Amino acid sequence: MRTFTHDGTVRMVWTAAMVARVYLDLGMAAMLFVKEYFGDKNRGYGQQIVEVFHKLRVRKFKDPYGPAKEQFEGTGSYGNGAAMRTAPIALFCHKNYEELLDTARKCAELTHTHKQGYNGAILQVRQKGEEA
């Protein structure tokens, strides 16, 4: 029995994407998130992210940011989920500050397109990057 939440699941998926270097292909990264969700829906995912995953799958990942941008009447989510998955970004990108910030924002915007959502991820990764 796996005893972790959706935040841990998404962090593990993002880590695997970074190891395989598929995080550079955001459609593929989104596909990995969706595959994991549909493989085990009982991790405590919120309804908003479930809607994003459904739309990504139906649209065949053509616009990885589209469904997240549509949330909350077009303002996007500003929740903490994007910041929860930044640890692997700091590990993989700590030597290149611009790549660190860019990767954090791109990863965040797959699910959190409100400026508070992606900036929270950027702040987290900056802190972790400085610690590395």
Coordinates of C-alpha atoms in Angstrom, one line a residue:
M1 CA 0.0 0.0 0.0
R2 CA 1.3 3.4 -1.0
T3 CA 0.7 6.0 1.7
F4 CA 1.3 9.4 0.1
T5 CA -0.9 12.1 -1.4
H6 CA -1.4 13.6 -4.8
D7 CA 1.4 16.1 -4.0
G8 CA 3.9 13.3 -3.5
T9 CA 2.7 11.5 -6.6
V10 CA 3.1 14.6 -8.8
R11 CA 6.5 15.3 -7.3
M12 CA 7.6 11.7 -8.1
V13 CA 6.3 12.0 -11.6
W14 CA 8.1 15.3 -12.2
T15 CA 11.3 13.8 -10.8
A16 CA 11.0 10.9 -13.2
A17 CA 10.4 13.4 -16.0
M18 CA 13.6 15.3 -15.1
V19 CA 15.6 12.1 -14.9
A20 CA 14.4 11.1 -18.4
R21 CA 14.8 14.7 -19.5
V22 CA 11.3 14.7 -20.9
Y23 CA 10.5 17.7 -18.8
L24 CA 11.8 19.7 -21.8
D25 CA 8.7 18.4 -23.7
L26 CA 5.8 19.8 -21.7
G27 CA 3.3 17.7 -23.6
M28 CA 5.1 14.6 -22.5
A29 CA 5.4 15.9 -18.9
A30 CA 1.6 16.6 -18.9
M31 CA 1.0 13.1 -20.3
L32 CA 2.9 11.6 -17.4
F33 CA 0.9 13.6 -14.9
V34 CA -2.4 12.4 -16.5
K35 CA -1.2 8.8 -16.8
E36 CA -0.4 8.7 -13.1
Y37 CA -3.7 10.3 -12.2
F38 CA -5.8 7.9 -14.2
G39 CA -3.7 5.0 -12.8
D40 CA -4.6 5.8 -9.2
K41 CA -7.3 8.5 -8.6
N42 CA -7.4 7.9 -4.9
R43 CA -4.7 10.3 -3.8
G44 CA -6.8 13.3 -2.8
Y45 CA -6.7 15.3 -6.0
G46 CA -8.9 18.3 -6.0
Q47 CA -11.7 18.7 -8.5
Q48 CA -10.0 21.5 -10.3
I49 CA -6.9 19.6 -11.2
V50 CA -9.0 16.5 -12.1
E51 CA -10.7 18.8 -14.6
V52 CA -7.3 19.9 -16.0
F53 CA -6.2 16.2 -16.4
H54 CA -9.5 15.3 -18.1
K55 CA -9.1 18.1 -20.6
L56 CA -5.5 17.4 -21.3
R57 CA -6.4 13.8 -22.1
V58 CA -9.4 14.6 -24.3
R59 CA -7.4 17.3 -26.2
K60 CA -4.5 14.8 -26.6
F61 CA -2.0 17.2 -24.9
K62 CA -1.9 19.6 -27.9
D63 CA -1.8 22.6 -25.6
P64 CA -0.3 21.6 -22.3
Y65 CA -1.1 25.0 -20.7
G66 CA -4.6 25.4 -22.1
P67 CA -6.7 23.6 -19.5
A68 CA -4.9 25.2 -16.6
K69 CA -5.3 28.7 -18.1
E70 CA -9.1 28.1 -18.4
Q71 CA -9.5 27.5 -14.6
F72 CA -11.3 30.0 -12.5
E73 CA -12.8 32.1 -15.3
G74 CA -9.4 32.4 -17.0
T75 CA -7.4 33.5 -14.0
G76 CA -5.8 30.1 -13.4
S77 CA -5.1 28.4 -10.1
Y78 CA -3.0 30.0 -7.4
G79 CA -2.9 27.0 -5.1
N80 CA 0.2 25.5 -3.5
G81 CA 0.4 22.4 -5.7
A82 CA 3.0 23.9 -8.1
A83 CA 5.3 24.8 -5.2
M84 CA 4.9 21.3 -3.7
R85 CA 6.8 19.7 -6.6
T86 CA 9.8 22.0 -6.9
A87 CA 12.4 19.9 -5.1
P88 CA 13.6 17.9 -8.1
I89 CA 13.9 21.2 -10.1
A90 CA 16.4 22.5 -7.6
L91 CA 18.4 19.3 -7.8
F92 CA 18.6 19.2 -11.5
C93 CA 18.9 22.9 -12.3
H94 CA 20.8 24.4 -9.4
K95 CA 23.9 25.2 -11.5
N96 CA 22.0 27.4 -14.0
Y97 CA 19.9 30.1 -12.4
E98 CA 18.0 31.0 -15.5
E99 CA 17.1 27.4 -16.2
L100 CA 16.1 27.0 -12.6
L101 CA 13.6 29.8 -12.8
D102 CA 12.4 28.9 -16.3
T103 CA 11.8 25.2 -15.4
A104 CA 10.0 26.1 -12.2
R105 CA 7.6 28.4 -14.1
K106 CA 7.0 25.9 -16.9
C107 CA 6.3 23.1 -14.5
A108 CA 4.0 25.3 -12.4
E109 CA 2.0 26.5 -15.4
L110 CA 1.0 23.0 -16.4
T111 CA -1.5 23.2 -13.5
H112 CA -1.2 26.7 -11.9
T113 CA -1.3 29.7 -14.3
H114 CA -2.2 32.4 -11.9
K115 CA 0.8 34.6 -11.1
Q116 CA 0.6 33.7 -7.4
G117 CA 0.7 30.0 -8.3
Y118 CA 3.7 30.0 -10.5
N119 CA 5.5 32.7 -8.5
G120 CA 5.1 30.5 -5.4
A121 CA 6.8 27.7 -7.2
I122 CA 9.6 30.1 -8.3
L123 CA 10.1 31.3 -4.7
Q124 CA 10.3 27.8 -3.5
V125 CA 12.8 26.7 -6.1
R126 CA 14.9 29.8 -5.5
Q127 CA 15.1 28.9 -1.8
K128 CA 15.9 25.3 -2.5
G129 CA 18.4 26.3 -5.2
E130 CA 20.3 28.5 -2.8
E131 CA 20.5 25.6 -0.3
A132 CA 21.9 23.2 -2.9

